[in-house]
GROMACS .gro file of C-alpha atoms in nm:
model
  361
    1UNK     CA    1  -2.057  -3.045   6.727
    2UNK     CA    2  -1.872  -2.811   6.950
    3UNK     CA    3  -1.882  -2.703   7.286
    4UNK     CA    4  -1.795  -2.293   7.335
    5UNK     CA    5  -1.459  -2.387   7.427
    6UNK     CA    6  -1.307  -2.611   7.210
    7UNK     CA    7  -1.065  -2.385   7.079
    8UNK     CA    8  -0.937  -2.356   7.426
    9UNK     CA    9  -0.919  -2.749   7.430
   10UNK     CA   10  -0.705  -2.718   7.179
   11UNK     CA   11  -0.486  -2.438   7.258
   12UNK     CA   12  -0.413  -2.643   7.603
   13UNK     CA   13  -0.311  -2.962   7.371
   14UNK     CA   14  -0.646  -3.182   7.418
   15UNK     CA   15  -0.646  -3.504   7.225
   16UNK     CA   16  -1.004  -3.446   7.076
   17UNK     CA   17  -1.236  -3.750   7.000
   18UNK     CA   18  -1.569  -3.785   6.912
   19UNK     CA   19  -1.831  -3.831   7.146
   20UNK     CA   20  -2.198  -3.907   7.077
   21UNK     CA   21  -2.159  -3.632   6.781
   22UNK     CA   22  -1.938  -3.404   6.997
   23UNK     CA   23  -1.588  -3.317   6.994
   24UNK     CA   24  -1.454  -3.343   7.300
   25UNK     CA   25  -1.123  -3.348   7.497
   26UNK     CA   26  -1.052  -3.730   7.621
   27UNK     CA   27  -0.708  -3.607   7.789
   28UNK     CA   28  -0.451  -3.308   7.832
   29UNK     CA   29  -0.134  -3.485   8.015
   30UNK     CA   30  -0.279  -3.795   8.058
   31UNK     CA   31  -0.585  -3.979   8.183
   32UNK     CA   32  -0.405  -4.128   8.539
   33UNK     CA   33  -0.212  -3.795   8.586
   34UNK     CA   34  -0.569  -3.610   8.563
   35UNK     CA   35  -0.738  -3.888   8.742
   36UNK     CA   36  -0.474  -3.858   9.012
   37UNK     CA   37  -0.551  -3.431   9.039
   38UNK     CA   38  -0.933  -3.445   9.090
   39UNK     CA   39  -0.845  -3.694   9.391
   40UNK     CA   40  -0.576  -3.518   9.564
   41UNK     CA   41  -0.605  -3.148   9.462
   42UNK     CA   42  -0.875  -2.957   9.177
   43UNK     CA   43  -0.961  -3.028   8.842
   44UNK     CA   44  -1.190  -2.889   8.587
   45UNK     CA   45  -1.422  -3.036   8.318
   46UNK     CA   46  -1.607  -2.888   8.074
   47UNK     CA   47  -1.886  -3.083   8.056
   48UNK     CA   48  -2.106  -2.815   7.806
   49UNK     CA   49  -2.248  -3.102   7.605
   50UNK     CA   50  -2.468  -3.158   7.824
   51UNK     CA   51  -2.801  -2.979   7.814
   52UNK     CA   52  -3.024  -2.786   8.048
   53UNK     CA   53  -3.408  -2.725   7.997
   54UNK     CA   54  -3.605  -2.511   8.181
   55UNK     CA   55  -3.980  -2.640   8.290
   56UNK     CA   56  -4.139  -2.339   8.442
   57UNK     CA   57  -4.558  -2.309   8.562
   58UNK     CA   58  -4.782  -2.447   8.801
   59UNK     CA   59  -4.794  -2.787   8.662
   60UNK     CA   60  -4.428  -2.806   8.667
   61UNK     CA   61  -4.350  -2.997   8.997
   62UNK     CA   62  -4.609  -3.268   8.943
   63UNK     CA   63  -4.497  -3.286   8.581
   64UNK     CA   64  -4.186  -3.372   8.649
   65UNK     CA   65  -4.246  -3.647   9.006
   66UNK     CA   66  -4.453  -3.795   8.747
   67UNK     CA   67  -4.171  -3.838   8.535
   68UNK     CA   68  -3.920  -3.935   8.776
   69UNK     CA   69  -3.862  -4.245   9.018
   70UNK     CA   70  -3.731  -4.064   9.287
   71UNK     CA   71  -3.939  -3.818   9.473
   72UNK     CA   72  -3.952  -3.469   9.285
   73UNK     CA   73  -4.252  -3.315   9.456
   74UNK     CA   74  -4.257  -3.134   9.832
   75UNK     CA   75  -3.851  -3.068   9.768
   76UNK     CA   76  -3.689  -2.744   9.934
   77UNK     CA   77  -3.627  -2.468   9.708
   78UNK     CA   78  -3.298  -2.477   9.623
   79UNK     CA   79  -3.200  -2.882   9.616
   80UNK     CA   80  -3.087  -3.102   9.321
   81UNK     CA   81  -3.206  -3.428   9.291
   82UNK     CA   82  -3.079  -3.775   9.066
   83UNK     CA   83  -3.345  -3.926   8.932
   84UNK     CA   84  -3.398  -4.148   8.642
   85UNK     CA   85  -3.693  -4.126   8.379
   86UNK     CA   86  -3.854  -4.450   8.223
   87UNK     CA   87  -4.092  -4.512   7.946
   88UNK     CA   88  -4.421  -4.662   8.023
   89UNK     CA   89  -4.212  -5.035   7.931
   90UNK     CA   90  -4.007  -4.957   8.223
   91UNK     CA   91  -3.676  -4.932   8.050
   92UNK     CA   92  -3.449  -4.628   8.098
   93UNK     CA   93  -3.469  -4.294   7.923
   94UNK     CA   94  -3.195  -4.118   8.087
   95UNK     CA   95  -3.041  -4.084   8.411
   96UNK     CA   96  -3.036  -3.712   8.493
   97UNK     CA   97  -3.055  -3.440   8.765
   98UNK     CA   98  -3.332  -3.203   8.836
   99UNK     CA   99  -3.252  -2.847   9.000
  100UNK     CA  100  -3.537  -2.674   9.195
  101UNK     CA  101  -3.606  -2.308   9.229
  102UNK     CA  102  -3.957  -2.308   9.337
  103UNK     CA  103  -4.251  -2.498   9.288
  104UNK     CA  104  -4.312  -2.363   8.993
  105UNK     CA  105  -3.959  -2.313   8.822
  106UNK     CA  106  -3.705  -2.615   8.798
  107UNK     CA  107  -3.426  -2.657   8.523
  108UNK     CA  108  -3.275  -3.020   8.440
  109UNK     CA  109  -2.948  -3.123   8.327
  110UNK     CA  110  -2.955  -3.422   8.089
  111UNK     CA  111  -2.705  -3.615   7.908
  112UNK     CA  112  -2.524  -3.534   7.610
  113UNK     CA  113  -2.637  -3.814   7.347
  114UNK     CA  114  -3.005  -3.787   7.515
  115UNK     CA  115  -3.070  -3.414   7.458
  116UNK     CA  116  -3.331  -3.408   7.179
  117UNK     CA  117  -3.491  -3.779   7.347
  118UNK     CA  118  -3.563  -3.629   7.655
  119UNK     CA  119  -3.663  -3.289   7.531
  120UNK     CA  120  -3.947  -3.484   7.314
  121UNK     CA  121  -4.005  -3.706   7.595
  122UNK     CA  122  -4.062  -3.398   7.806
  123UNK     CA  123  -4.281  -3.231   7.559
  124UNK     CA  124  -4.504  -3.532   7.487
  125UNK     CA  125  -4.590  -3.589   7.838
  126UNK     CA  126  -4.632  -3.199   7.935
  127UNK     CA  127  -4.884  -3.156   7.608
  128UNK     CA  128  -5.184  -3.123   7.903
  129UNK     CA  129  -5.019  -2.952   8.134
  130UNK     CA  130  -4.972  -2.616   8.274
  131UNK     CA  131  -4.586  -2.553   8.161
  132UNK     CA  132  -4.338  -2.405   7.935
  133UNK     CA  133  -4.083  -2.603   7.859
  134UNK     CA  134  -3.739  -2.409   7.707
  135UNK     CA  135  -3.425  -2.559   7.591
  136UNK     CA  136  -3.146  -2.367   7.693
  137UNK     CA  137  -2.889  -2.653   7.469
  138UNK     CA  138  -2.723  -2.320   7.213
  139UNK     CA  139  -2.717  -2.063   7.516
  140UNK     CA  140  -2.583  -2.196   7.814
  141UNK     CA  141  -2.266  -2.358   7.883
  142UNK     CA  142  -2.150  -2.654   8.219
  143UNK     CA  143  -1.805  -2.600   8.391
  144UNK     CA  144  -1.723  -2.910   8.676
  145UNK     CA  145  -1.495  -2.804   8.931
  146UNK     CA  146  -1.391  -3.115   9.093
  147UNK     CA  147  -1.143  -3.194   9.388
  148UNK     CA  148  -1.061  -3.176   9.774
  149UNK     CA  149  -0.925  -2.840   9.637
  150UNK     CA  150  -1.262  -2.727   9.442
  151UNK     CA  151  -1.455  -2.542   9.689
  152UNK     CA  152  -1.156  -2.346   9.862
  153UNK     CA  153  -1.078  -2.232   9.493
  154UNK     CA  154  -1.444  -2.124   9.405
  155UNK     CA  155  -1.493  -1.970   9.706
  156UNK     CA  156  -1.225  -1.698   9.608
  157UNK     CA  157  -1.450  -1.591   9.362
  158UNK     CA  158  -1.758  -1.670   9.494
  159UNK     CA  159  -1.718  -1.695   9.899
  160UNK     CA  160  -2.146  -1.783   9.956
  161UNK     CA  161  -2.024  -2.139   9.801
  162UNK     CA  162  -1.781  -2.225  10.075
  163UNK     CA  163  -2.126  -2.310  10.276
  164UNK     CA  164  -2.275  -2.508   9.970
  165UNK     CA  165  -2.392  -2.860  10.078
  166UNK     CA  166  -2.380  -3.144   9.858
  167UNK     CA  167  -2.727  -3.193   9.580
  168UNK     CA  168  -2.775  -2.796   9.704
  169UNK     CA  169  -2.716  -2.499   9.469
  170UNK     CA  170  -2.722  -2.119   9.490
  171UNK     CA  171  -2.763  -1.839   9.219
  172UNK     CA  172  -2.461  -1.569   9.203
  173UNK     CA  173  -2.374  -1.267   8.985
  174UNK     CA  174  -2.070  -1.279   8.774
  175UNK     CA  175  -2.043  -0.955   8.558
  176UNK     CA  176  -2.371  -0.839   8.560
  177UNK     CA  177  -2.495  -1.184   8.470
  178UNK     CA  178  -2.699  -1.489   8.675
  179UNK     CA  179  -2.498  -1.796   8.708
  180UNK     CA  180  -2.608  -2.127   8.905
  181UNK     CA  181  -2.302  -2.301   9.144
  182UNK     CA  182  -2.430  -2.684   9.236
  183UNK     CA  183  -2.251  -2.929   9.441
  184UNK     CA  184  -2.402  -3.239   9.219
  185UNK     CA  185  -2.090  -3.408   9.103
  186UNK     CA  186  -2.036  -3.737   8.977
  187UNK     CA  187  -1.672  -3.803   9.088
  188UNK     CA  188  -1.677  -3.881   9.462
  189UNK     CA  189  -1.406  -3.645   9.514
  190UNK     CA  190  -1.623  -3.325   9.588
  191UNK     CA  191  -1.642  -2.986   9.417
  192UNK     CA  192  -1.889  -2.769   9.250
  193UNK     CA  193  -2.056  -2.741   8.917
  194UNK     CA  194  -2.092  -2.383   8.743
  195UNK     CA  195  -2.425  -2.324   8.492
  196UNK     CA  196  -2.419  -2.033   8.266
  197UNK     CA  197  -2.426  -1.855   7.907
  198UNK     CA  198  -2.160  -1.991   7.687
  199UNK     CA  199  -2.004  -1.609   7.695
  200UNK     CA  200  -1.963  -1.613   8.074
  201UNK     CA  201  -1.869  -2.009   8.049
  202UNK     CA  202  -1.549  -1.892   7.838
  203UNK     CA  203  -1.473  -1.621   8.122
  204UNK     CA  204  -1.490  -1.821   8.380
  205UNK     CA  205  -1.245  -2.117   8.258
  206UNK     CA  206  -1.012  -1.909   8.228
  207UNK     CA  207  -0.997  -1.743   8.510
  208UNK     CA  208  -1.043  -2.078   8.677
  209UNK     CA  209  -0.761  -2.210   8.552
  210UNK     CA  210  -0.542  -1.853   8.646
  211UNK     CA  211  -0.672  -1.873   9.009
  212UNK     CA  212  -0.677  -2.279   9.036
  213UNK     CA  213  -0.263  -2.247   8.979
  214UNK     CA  214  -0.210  -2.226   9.345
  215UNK     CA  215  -0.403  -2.553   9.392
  216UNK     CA  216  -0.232  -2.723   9.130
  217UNK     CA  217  -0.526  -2.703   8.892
  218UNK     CA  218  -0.538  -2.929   8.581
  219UNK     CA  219  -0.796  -2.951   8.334
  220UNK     CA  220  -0.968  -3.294   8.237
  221UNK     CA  221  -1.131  -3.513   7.981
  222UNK     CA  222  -1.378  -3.767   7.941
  223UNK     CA  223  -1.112  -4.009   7.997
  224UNK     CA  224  -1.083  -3.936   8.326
  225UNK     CA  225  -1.407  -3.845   8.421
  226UNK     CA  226  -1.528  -4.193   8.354
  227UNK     CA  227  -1.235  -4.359   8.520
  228UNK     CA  228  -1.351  -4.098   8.845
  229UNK     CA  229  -1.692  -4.208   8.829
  230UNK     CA  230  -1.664  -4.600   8.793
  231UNK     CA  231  -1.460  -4.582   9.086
  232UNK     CA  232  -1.743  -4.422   9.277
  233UNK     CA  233  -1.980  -4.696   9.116
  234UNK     CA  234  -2.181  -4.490   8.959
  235UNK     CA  235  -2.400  -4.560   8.622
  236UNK     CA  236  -2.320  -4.435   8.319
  237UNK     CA  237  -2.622  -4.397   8.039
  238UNK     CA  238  -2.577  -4.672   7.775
  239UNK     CA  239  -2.346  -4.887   7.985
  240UNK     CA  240  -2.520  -4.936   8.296
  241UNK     CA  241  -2.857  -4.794   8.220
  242UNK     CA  242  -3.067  -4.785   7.843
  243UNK     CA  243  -3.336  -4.828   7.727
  244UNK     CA  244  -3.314  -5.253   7.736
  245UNK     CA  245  -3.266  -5.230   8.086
  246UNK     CA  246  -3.468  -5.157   8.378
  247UNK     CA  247  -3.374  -4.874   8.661
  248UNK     CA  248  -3.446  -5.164   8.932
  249UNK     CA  249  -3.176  -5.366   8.726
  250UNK     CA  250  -2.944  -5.098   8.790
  251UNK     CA  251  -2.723  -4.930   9.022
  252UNK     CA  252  -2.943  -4.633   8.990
  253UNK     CA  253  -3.191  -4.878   9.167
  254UNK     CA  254  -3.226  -4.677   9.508
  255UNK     CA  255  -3.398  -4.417   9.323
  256UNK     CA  256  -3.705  -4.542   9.313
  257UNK     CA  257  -3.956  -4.493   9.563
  258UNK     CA  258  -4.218  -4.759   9.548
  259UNK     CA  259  -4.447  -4.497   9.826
  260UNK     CA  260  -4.523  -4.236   9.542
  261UNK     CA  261  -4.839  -4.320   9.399
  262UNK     CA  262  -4.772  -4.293   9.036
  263UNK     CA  263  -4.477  -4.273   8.832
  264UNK     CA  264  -4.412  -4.353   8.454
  265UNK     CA  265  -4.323  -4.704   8.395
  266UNK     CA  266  -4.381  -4.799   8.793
  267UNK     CA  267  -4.645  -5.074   8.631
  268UNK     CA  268  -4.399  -5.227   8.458
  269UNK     CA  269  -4.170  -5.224   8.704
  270UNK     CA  270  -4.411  -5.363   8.978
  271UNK     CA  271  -4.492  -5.639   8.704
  272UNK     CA  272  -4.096  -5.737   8.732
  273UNK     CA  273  -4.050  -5.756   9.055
  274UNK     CA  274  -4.290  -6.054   9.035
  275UNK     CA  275  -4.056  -6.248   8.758
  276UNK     CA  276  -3.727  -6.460   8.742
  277UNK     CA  277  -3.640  -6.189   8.427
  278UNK     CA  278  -3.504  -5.928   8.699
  279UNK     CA  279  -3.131  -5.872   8.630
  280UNK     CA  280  -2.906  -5.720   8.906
  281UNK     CA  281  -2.577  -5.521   8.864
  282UNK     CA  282  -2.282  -5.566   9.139
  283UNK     CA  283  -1.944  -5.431   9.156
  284UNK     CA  284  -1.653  -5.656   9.101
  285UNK     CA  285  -1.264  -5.647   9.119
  286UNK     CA  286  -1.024  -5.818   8.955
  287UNK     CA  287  -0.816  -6.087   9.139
  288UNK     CA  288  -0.526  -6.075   8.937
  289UNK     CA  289  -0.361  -5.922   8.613
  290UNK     CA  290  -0.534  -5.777   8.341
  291UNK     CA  291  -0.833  -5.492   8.218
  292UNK     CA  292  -1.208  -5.563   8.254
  293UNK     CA  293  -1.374  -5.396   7.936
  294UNK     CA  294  -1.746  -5.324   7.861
  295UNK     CA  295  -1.949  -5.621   7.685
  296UNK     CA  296  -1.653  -5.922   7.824
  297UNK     CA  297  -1.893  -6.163   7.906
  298UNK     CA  298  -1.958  -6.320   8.331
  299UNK     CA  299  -1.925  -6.625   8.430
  300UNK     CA  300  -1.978  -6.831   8.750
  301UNK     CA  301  -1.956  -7.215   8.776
  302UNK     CA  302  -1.823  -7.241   8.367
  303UNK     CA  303  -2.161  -7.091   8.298
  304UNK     CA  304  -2.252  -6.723   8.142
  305UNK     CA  305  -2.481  -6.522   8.396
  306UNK     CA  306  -2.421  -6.146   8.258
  307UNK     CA  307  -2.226  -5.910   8.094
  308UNK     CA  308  -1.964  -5.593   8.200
  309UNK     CA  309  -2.160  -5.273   8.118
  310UNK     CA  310  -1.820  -5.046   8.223
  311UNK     CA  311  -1.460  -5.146   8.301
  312UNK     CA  312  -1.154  -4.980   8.311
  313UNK     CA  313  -0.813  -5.022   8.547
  314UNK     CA  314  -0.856  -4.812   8.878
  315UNK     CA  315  -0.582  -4.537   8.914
  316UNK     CA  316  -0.667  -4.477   9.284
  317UNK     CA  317  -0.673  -4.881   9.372
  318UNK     CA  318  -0.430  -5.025   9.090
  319UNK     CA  319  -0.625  -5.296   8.974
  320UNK     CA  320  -0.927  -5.349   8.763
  321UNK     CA  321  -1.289  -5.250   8.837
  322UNK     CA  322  -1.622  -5.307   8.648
  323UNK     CA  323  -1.999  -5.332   8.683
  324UNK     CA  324  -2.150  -5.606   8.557
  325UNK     CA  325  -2.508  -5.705   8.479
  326UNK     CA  326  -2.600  -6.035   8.566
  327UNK     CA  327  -2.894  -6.303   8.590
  328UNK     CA  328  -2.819  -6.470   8.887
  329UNK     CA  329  -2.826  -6.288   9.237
  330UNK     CA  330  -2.494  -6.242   9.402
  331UNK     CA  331  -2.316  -6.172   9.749
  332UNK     CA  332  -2.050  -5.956   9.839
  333UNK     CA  333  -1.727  -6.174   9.832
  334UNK     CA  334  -1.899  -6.430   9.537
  335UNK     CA  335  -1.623  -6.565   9.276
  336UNK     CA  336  -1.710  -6.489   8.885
  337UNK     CA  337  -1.494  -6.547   8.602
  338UNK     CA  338  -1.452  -6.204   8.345
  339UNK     CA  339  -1.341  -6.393   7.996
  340UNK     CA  340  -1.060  -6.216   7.910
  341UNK     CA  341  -0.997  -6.246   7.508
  342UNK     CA  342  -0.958  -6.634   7.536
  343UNK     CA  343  -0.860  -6.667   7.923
  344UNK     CA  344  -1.114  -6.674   8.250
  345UNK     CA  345  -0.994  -6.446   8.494
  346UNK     CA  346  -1.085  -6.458   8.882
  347UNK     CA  347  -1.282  -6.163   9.009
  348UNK     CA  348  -1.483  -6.127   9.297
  349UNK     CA  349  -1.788  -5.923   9.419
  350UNK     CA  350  -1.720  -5.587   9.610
  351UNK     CA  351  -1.938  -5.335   9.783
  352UNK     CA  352  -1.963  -4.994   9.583
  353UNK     CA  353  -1.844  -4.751   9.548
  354UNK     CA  354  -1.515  -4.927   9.458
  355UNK     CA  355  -1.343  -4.608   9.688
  356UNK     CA  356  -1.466  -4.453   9.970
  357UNK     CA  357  -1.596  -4.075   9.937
  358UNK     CA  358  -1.251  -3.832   9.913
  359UNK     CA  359  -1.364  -3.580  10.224
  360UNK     CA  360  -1.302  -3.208  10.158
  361UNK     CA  361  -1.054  -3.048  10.331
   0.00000   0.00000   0.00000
């Protein structure tokens, strides 16, 4: 599959690979010289695989705090929230963010690979409720805007986002058309996400990219945009979250709010709590030389405890980071061992994120 603009990807030289069924851009230049742009100055994404759906009618907030583990209902019009969905086992169905317009009218932005999951997961739980659920996964198109650099550049076009706060988002006219500007992003280095048909989606990258030159403007992959988030700490669906773990396992954890009354799955989870099977996922760093990978296996004390669900090297610290989900509890400053192909290989456990947040200008 394509997104609307992967003839531009190509035109700008984009190494294309696949990912979960889509053809995406993994770099332009480079993934450190990209990294390296969203951290100091502006870069831009398009992130267009993933979907939005629209759940509109009365039943629509409860519908959806029932689905979630953090708290969807009694929200301000015009906030975002992160939230993570479970089945009634407990395990995770996506992570994902929900957008509200009013009590009655919200939209949700869900991962790429999960589309068609949580669309039936939606349906199935909505079947006797009052709402309309409508995929919007052809029409509409996601542009990130990411960067120190993002909002003074969108704010030339648009100047009502220059007062945008962060997990807020406003609705603007460009040509005639809606479009929704969010500040949701999921690199730590600020900025602004842009929601809108795939026709105005095209528009708008380019003239993005024309208007971003100033600012030093690059655009970036999924290389990139994974080394920007792991640095932040944050999961990743099928790395840190799936459905054979649990959201309390996770670093998506503090999303849960044990006051609602119900939630799916919140049984299950309660029922967990109460076990020795609870797994826990910690940040560490590398002591010395080397890359942490996904799946090396954890040790402490010449024994397994866990697993790395995402690794990569760190362009903004130099070294290696990682998340890794383990059996045991551990303590900030705890020595593991990362097995390396055939070596053990000191690391220690950090605070996330990895970086502190990059402050706008």
């Amino acid at each position: 599959m394509h997104t609307v603009l992967y003839e531009n990807h190509r035109a700008l030289g984009a190494k294309i690979i696949d990912f979960g069924g889509w053809e995406m851009p993994v770099q332009y230049k480079g993934i450190i010289e990209e990294h390296q742009a969203v951290r100091k100055h502006v870069g831009i994404f398009d992130v267009s695989h993933m979907g939005r759906i629209y759940v509109e009618g009365l039943g629509a907030e409860a519908l959806l705090d029932y689905l979630s583990t953090n708290q969807i209902a009694g929200k301000k019009d015009g906030t975002a929230t992160y939230t993570v969905w479970c089945t009634d086992s407990g395990m995770c169905v996506d992570d994902l963010i929900i957008y509200r317009e009013s009590s009655s009218k919200f939209f949700i932005v869900v991962n790429a690979g999960n589309r068609e999951k949580d669309l039936r997961h939606l349906l199935h739980y909505s079947v006797t409720r009052d709402v309309i659920i409508n995929d919007r996964f052809n029409e509409d198109g996601i542009l990130a805007l990411q960067g120190p650099d993002a909002l003074p550049l969108i704010s030339k076009l648009f100047p009502n986002a220059q007062s945008l706060k962060s997990m807020h988002f406003i609705t603007e006219n460009f040509e005639n058309e809606n479009i929704v500007i969010s500040q949701t992003g999921y690199t730590g280095a600020g900025g602004v996400e842009i929601y809108a048909t795939n026709a105005v989606i095209v528009k708008l990258w380019e003239k993005l990219l024309d208007a971003g030159k100033e600012f030093g403007i690059e655009p970036v992959g999924l290389g990139a945009r994974d080394t920007l988030r792991l640095e932040m700490g944050f999961a990743l669906y099928g790395h840190e979250l799936s459905e054979t773990i649990a959201p309390t396992e996770t670093v998506s954890s503090w999303t849960i709010k044990w006051n609602k009354p119900d939630f799916l799955g919140k049984h299950a989870l309660e029922s967990l709590e109460k076990t020795k099977k609870k797994r826990r996922e910690y940040g560490i760093v590398l002591t010395g030389k080397g890359v942490i990978r996904e799946g090396y296996p954890v040790f402490q004390h010449g024994k397994q405890i866990g697993r790395v669900t995402s690794g990569t090297f760190s362009p903004s610290l130099q070294h290696s980071i990682a998340i890794v989900l383990v059996d045991n509890n551990l303590n900030i400053g705890d020595s593991v061992d990362i097995q390396i192909r055939q070596n053990l290989c000191p690391a220690k456990v950090v605070h996330l994120p990895f970086i502190g947040t990059v402050r706008h200008h």
